[in-house]
XYZ file of C-alpha atoms in Angstrom:
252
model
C 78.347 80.194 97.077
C 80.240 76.913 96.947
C 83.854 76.410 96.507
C 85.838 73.406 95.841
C 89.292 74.042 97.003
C 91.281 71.894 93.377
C 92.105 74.137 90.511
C 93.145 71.378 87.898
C 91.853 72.161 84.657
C 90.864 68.284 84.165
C 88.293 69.160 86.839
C 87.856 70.363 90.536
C 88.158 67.588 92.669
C 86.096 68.698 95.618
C 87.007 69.368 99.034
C 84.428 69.832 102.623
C 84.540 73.792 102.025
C 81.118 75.280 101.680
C 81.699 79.143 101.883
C 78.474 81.159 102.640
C 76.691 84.108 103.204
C 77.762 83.585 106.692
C 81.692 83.203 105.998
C 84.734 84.642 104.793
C 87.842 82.141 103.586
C 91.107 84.381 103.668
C 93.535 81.950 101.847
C 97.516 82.188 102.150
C 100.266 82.393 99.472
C 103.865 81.514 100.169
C 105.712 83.770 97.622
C 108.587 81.559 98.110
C 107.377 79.009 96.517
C 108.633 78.511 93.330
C 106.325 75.281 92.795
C 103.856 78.220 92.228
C 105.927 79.565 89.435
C 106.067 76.663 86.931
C 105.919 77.830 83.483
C 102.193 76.199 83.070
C 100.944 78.121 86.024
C 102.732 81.491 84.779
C 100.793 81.027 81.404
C 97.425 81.009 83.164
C 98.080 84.679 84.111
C 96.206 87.059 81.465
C 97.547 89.840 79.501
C 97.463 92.005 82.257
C 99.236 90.059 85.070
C 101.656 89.389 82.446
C 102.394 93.105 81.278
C 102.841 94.304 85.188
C 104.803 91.063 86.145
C 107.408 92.487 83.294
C 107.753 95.638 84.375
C 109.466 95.187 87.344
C 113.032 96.085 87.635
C 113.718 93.956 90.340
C 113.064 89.686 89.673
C 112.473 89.191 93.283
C 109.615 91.213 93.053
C 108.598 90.204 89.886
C 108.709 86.525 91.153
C 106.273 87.693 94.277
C 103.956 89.318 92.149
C 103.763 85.898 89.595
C 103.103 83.698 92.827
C 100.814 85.870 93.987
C 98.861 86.247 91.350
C 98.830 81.991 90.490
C 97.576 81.709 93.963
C 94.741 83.846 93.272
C 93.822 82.611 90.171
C 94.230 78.688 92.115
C 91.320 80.499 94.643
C 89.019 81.382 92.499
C 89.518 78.739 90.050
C 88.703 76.562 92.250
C 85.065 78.531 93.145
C 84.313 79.199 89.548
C 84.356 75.347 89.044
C 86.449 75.944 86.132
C 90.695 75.956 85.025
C 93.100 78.769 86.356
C 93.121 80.087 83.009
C 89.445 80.278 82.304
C 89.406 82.890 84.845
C 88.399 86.365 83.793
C 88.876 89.018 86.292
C 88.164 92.467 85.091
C 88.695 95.698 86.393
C 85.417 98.361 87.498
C 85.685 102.093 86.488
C 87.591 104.337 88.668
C 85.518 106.580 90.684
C 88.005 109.161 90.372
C 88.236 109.456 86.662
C 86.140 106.422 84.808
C 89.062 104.293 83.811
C 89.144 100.906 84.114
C 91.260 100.702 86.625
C 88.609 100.112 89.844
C 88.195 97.686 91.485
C 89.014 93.486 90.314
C 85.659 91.525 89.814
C 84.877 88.752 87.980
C 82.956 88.750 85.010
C 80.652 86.319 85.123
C 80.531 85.989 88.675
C 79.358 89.399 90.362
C 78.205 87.205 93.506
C 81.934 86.424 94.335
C 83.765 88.891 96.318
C 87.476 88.612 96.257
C 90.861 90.279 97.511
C 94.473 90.446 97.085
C 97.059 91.284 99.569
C 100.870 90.831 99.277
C 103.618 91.311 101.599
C 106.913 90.402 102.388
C 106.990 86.804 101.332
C 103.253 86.213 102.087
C 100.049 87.515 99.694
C 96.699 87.010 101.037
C 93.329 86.085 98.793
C 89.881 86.757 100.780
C 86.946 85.491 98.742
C 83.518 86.303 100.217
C 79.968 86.046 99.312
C 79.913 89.911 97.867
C 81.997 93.109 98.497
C 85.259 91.822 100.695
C 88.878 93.417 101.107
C 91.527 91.889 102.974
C 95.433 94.009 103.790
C 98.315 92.990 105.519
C 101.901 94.503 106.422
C 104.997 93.036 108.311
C 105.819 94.289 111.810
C 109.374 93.853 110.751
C 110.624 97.418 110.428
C 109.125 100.696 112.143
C 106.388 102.779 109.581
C 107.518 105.564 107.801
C 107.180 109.170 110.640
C 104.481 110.657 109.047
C 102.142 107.979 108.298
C 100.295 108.030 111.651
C 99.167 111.820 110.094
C 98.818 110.444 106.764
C 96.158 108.227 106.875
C 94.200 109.057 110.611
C 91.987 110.957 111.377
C 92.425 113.569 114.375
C 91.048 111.617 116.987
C 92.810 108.125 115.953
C 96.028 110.320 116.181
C 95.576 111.323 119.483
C 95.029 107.869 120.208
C 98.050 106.182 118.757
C 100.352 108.959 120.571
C 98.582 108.782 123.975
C 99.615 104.839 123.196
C 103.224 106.046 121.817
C 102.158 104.506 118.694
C 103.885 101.704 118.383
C 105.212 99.952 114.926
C 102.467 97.498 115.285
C 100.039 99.125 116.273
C 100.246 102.419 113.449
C 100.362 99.272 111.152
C 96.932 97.646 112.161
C 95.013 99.986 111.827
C 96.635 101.201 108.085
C 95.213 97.600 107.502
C 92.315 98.017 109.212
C 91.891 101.345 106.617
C 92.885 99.367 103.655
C 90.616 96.222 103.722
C 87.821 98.400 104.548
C 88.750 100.881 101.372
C 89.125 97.772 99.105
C 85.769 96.445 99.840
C 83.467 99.588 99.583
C 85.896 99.963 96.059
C 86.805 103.414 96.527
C 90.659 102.550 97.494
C 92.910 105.348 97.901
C 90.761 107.292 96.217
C 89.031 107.982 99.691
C 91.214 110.098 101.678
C 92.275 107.884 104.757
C 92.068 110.227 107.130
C 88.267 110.496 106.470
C 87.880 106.705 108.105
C 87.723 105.781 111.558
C 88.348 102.601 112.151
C 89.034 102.605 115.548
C 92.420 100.619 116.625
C 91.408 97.134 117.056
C 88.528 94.188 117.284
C 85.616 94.617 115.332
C 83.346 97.640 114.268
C 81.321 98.740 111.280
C 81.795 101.628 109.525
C 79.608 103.175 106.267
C 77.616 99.420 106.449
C 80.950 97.498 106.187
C 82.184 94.950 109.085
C 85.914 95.293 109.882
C 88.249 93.156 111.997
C 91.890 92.238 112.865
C 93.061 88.953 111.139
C 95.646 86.740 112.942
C 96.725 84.910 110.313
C 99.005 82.263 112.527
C 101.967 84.101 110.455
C 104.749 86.238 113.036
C 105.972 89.316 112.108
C 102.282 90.206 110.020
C 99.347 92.589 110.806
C 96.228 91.864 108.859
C 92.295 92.591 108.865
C 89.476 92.191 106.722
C 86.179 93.727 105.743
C 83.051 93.019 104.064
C 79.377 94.198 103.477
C 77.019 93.976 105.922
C 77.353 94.923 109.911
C 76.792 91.155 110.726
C 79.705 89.646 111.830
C 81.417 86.509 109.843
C 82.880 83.200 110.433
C 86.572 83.499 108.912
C 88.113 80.351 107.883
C 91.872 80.516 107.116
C 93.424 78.688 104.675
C 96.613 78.062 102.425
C 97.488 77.299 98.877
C 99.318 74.261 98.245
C 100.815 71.988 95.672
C 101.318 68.760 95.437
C 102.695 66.755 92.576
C 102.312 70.266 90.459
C 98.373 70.674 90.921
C 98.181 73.617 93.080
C 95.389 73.611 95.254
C 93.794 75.165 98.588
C 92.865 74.050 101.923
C 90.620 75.148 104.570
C 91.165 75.010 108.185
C 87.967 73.832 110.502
């Protein structure tokens, strides 16, 4: 799978990123950013992003949810070969209950794997050759008491209070749980506490590679999975703009 990092809708203009079997991009959003907020990047979001992005209460987080969602579309735009707006992500049926509410493909790509993460000021967008998932949280605050026994299993908690569980630490690995549950698609509809992830570095679990992300950000946690026990190249990234044509760019 190639990807050209421009998202204009005159054309990509192409840029030395060749992601492959071999690789994983993880791409950053600033949520600040208004530039990513114009109204002709707004109107690129479908029905969908639209209909959420007015239901929240609070414009702050309606704002953050708008950016985030332009900066994915500018992704995989830009790997499509084709304008933000020609983008057509649809959702898979829930394994719970059949809805379509399951996990976000695209529909005429299946060979693109792709994943959202917001937080804070900062979303995340991992796009992978197949199944990825990607989390993050800020450090900034301590985790709410019980989620240490919400979400590990026995052994992890005996871990993380032999280790006095630290705010960073409970953190990591509730990403660690979440990129891994995005990828295999099953979400939260997989009881946590069912997944060992182990607290750090990288392991596979149920045929999917997970790993800690330092995404040169302070005051974030992050890690990523994907299919496959081979481990992956990741090449970080950003989404920019510059003279109102949003783009991204990949580091090394």
């Amino acid at each position: 799978m190639t990807c050209s990092g421009s998202a204009s809708e005159a054309g990509p203009r192409p840029v030395p990123i060749a992601l492959v079997a071999a690789e994983v991009a993880i791409v950053a959003v600033d949520l600040a950013n208004e530039q990513l907020r114009t109204p002709e990047l707004l109107a690129t979001l479908d029905d969908v992003e639209q209909s959420v992005a007015a239901r929240f209460v609070r414009p702050g987080d309606r704002c953050r949810y708008e950016a985030a969602h332009v900066g994915l579309r500018v992704v995989l735009a830009a790997c499509e070969r084709t304008g933000m707006a020609a983008v057509t992500i649809v959702r898979t049926a829930c394994r719970r209950c059949g809805a379509p509410h399951g996990k976000p493909v695209l529909l005429d790509r299946p060979d693109v794997g792709f994943s959202l993460a917001r937080a804070g000021t900062l979303a995340l967008v991992a796009v992978a050759a197949g199944p990825v998932g990607v989390d993050l949280e800020p450090v900034d605050g301590r985790p709410p008491p019980n989620l240490v026994r919400s979400i590990c299993t026995p052994g992890e908690v005996g871990a993380l209070e032999a280790a006095g569980a630290p705010s960073a630490n409970v953190l990591r690995m509730w990403t660690r749980k979440e990129a891994l549950l995005k990828a295999t698609g099953e979400g939260l509809t997989r009881d946590p506490r069912t997944v060992e992830v182990g607290r750090g570095g990288a392991t596979t679990v149920d045929g999917f590679r997970v790993t800690d992300v330092d995404v040169g950000v302070a005051g974030y946690v992050a890690a990523a999975s994907w299919a496959g026990s081979a481990p992956r190249r990741l090449r970080l990234g950003a989404v920019v703009v510059d003279g109102g044509q949003p783009s991204w760019v990949i580091d090394g």
